[in-house]
XYZ file of C-alpha atoms in Angstrom:
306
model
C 8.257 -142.127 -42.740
C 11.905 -141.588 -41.986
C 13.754 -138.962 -43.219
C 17.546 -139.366 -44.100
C 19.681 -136.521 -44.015
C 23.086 -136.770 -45.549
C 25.843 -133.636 -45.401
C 27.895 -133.872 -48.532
C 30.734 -131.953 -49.185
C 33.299 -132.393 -52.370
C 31.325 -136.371 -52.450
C 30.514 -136.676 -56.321
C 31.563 -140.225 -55.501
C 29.621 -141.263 -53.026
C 25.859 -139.760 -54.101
C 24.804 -142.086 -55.811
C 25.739 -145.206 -53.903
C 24.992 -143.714 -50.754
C 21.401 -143.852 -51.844
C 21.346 -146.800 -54.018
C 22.239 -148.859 -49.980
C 20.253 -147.282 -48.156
C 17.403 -147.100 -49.909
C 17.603 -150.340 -51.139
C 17.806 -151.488 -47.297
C 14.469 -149.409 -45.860
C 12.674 -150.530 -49.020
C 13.428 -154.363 -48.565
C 11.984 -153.205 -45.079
C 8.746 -151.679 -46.226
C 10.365 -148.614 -44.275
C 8.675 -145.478 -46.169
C 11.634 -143.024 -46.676
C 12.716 -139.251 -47.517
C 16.255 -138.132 -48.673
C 17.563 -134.882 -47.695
C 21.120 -134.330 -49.646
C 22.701 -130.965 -48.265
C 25.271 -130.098 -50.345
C 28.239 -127.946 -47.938
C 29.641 -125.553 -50.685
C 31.094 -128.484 -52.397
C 33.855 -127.476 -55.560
C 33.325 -130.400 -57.385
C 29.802 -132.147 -59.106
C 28.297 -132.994 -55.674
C 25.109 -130.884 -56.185
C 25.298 -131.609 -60.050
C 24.091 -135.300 -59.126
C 22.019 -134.742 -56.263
C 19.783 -132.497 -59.020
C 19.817 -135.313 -61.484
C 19.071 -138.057 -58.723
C 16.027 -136.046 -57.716
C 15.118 -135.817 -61.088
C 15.112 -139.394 -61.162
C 13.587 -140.356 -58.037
C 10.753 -139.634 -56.046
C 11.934 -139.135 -52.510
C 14.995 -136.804 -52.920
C 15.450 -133.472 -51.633
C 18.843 -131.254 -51.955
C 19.908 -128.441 -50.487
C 22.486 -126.182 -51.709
C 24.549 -123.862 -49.724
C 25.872 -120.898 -50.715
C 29.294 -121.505 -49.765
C 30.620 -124.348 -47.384
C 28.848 -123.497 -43.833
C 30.596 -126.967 -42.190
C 28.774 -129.863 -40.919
C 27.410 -128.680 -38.085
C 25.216 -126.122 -40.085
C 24.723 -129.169 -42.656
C 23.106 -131.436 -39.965
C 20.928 -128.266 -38.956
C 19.766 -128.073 -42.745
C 18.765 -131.498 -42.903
C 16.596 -131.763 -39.884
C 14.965 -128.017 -40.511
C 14.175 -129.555 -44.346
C 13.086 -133.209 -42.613
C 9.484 -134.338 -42.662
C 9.472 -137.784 -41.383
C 8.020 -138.725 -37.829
C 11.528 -139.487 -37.204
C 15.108 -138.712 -38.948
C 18.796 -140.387 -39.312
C 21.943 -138.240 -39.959
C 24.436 -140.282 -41.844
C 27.865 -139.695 -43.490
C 27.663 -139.954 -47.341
C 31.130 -141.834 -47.454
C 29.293 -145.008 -45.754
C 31.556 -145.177 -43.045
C 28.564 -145.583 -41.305
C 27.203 -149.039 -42.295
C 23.353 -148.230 -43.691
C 22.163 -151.660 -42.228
C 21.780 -150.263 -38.900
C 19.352 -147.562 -39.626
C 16.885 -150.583 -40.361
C 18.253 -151.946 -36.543
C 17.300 -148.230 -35.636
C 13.950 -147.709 -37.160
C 12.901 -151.039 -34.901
C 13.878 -149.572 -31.774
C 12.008 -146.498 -32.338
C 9.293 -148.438 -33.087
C 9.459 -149.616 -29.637
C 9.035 -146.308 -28.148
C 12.905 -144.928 -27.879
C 13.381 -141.235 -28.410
C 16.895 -141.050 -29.738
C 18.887 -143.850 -31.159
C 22.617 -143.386 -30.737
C 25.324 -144.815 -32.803
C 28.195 -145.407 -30.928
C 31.749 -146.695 -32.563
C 32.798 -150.647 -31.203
C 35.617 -149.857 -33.174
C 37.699 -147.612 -35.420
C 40.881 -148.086 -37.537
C 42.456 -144.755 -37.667
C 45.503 -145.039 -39.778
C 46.577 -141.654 -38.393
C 47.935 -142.432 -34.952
C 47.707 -138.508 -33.684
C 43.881 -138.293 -35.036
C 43.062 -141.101 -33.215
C 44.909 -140.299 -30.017
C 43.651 -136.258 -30.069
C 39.893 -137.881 -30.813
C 40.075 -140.117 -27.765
C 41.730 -136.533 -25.871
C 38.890 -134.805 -27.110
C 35.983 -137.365 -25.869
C 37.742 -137.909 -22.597
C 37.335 -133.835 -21.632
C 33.737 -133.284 -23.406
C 32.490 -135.969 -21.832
C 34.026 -134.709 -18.269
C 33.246 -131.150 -18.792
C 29.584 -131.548 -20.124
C 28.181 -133.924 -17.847
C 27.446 -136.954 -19.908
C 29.430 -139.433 -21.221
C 29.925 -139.323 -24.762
C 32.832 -141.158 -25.405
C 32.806 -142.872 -29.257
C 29.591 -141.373 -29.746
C 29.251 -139.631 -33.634
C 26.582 -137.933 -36.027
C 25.018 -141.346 -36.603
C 21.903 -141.182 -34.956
C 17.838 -141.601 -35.179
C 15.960 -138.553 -33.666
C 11.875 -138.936 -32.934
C 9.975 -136.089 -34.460
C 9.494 -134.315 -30.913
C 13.149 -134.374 -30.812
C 13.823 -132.661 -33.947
C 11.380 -130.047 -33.761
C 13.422 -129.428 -29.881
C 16.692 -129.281 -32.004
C 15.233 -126.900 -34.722
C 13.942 -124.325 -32.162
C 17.375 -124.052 -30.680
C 19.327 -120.893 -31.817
C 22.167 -121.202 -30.773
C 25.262 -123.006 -33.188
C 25.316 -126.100 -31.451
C 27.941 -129.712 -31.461
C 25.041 -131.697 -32.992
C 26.999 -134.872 -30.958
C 26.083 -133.275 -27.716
C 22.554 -131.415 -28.455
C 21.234 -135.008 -28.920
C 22.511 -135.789 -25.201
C 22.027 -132.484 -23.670
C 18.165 -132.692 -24.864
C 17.694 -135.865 -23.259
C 14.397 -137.787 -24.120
C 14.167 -141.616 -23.780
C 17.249 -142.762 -25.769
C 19.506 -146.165 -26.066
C 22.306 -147.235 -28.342
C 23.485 -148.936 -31.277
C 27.128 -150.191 -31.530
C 28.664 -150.640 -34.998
C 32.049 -150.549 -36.455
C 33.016 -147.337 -38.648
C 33.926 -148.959 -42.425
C 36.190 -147.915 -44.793
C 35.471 -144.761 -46.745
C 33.436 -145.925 -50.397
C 35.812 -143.193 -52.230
C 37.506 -140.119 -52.112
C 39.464 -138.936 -49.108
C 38.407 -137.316 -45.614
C 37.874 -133.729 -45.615
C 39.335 -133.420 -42.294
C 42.881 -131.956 -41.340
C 44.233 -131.707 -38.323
C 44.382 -128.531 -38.000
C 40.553 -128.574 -38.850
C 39.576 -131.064 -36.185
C 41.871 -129.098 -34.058
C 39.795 -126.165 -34.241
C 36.665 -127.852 -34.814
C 37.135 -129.555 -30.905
C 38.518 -126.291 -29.372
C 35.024 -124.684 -30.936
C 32.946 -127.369 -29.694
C 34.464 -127.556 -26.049
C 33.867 -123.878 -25.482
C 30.433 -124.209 -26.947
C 29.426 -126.558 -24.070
C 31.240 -125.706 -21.035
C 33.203 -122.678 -19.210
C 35.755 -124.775 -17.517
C 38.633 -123.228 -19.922
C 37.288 -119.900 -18.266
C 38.094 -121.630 -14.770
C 41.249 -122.166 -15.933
C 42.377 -118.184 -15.726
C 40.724 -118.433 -11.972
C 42.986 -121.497 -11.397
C 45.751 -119.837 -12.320
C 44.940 -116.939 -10.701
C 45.217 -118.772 -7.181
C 48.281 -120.656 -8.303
C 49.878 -117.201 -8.934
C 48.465 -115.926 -5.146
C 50.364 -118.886 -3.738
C 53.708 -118.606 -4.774
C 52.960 -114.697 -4.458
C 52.368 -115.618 -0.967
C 55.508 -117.831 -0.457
C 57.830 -115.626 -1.727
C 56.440 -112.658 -0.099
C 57.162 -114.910 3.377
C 60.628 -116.166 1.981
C 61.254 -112.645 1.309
C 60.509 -111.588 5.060
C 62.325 -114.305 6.209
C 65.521 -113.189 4.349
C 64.878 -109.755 5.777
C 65.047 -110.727 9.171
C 68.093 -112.994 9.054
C 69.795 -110.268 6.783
C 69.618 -112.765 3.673
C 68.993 -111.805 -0.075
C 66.835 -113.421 -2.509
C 69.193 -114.271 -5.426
C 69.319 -111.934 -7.746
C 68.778 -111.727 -11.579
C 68.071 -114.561 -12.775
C 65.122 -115.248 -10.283
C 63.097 -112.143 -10.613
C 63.655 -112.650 -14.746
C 61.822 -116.083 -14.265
C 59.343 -115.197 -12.018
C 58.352 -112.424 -14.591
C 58.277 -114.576 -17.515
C 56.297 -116.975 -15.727
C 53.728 -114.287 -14.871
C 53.534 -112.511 -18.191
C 52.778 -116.388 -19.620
C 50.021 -116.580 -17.061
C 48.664 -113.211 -17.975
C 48.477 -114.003 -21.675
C 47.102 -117.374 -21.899
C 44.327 -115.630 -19.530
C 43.910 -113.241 -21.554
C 43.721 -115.329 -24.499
C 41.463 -117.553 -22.791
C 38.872 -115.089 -22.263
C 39.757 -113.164 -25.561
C 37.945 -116.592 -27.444
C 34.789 -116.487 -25.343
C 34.614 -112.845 -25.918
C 34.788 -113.665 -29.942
C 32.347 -116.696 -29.692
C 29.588 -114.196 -27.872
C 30.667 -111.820 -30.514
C 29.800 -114.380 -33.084
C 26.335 -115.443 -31.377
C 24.971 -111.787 -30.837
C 25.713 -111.040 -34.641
C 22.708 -112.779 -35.189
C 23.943 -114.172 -39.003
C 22.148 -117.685 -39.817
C 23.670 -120.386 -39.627
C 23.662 -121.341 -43.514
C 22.849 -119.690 -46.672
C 20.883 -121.622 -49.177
C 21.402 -120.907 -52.641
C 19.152 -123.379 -54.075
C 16.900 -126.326 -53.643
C 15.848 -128.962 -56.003
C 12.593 -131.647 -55.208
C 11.617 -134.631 -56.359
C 8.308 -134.384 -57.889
C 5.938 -137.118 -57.345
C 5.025 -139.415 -60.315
């Protein structure tokens, strides 16, 4: 059995149809299925028709949260609630096309661990979004160690790789936990469709923070930067300190004003962007030692069998 997991939040659109494809799809397959609806604190009737569709059906399980947790702690949700000897996180908005979780299924069938799905292409009709997500890839990729450039939440995980995932405590990018884990894993291309309705829940100020969060969950290297700048600041220390000898001896001056004002601005900018550095890594072990879970659930409605 596969389980689907699908984060929903503000999607009272997209419920329904959402399951209506891809269900529809693993039956024509004879794929035996699960449905694992986790509603993110949505405002409108998201949860409101994830309780009547599991009144309906037989394989539907939703989860509500307390208030909206975010995706990541959506995904988590899912795969603690998932039962299936293997699972498939997709977006509710069917950007991601259903049809390849059948392709999916097949190639875990033939013994592969994780099945990625990777964007062949993607119309982003917001130039910056596009450009910052490219950014983004480019430095997580370089900074973590594997390559995860137009990789996304659309993905198959084997049972043993769930239950790895679950275990984990810590608040993960669900992207890169799925790379970081390893296992025997290969790839899926597909091209992401337009949204069935609504509009993305996204800002830019929300991805903004959302990729600052997930770079410093998966590397130090911003921390490296405060050492790099460190040294930079020893070298022209250094220089100056031998122009300033060499102006000594010859009975020159260093100009004036204007150059010590600069050279204090410049090192007052170092010193806060330092501190500021380390001031977020100091807030995200702040936020780890807490101890808080990850998501509240407020309630839970289940199919019952007929």
């Amino acid at each position: 059995m596969i389980s689907v997991i699908i984060p929903a939040y503000n999607e009272e659109m997209c419920i329904r149809p959402a399951y209506d494809a891809i269900y529809s799809l693993l039956s024509a397959n004879n794929i035996d299925s699960e449905f694992i609806f986790v509603n993110d604190g949505s405002k409108d009737a998201t949860f409101k028709i994830i309780t009547e569709l599991s009144t309906e059906k037989e394989n539907v399980t939703g989860l509500n949260f307390s208030r909206n947790f975010g995706k990541e702690s959506a995904i988590s949700a899912g795969l603690a609630a998932a039962s299936g000897d293997c699972a498939v996180v997709i977006d509710c908005d069917l950007q991601h096309p259903p049809e390849k979780i059948v392709e999916m299924y097949r190639l875990w069938e033939q013994g592969y661990e994780i099945v990625e799905g990777i964007k062949s292409r993607r119309e982003d009709k917001k130039i910056l979004h596009g450009i910052g997500a490219k950014f983004f890839y480019f430095v997580i990729s370089r900074v973590a160690g594997f390559d995860m450039e137009n990789s996304s939440d659309f993905k198959l995980l084997d049972r043993k790789v769930v239950d790895v995932i679950n275990k984990m405590p810590e608040r993960g990018f669900f992207r890169a936990l799925s790379y970081w884990v390893g296992y025997n894993k290969t790839y899926v291309e597909y091209d992401v469709a337009e949204r069935f309705g609504g509009e993305s829940k996204w800002s830019t100020w929300s991805l903004l923070k959302y990729a600052v969060s997930n770079i410093s969950s998966y590397t130090t290297a911003p921390m490296q930067i405060v050492t790099a700048l460190g040294v930079i600041m020893l070298i022209i220390s250094a220089v100056l300190g031998i122009w300033t000898i060499v102006d000594k001896i010859t009975g020159r001056s260093l100009e004036g004003i204007p150059t010590v004002i600069i050279i204090t601005i410049f090192i007052g900018s170092i010193i806060m962007i330092s501190l500021g550095i380390i001031g977020y890594y100091i807030a995200r072990i702040y936020e780890e030692i807490k101890g808080r879970p990850k998501y509240i659930i407020s309630s839970t409605v289940k199919s019952i069998k007929k």
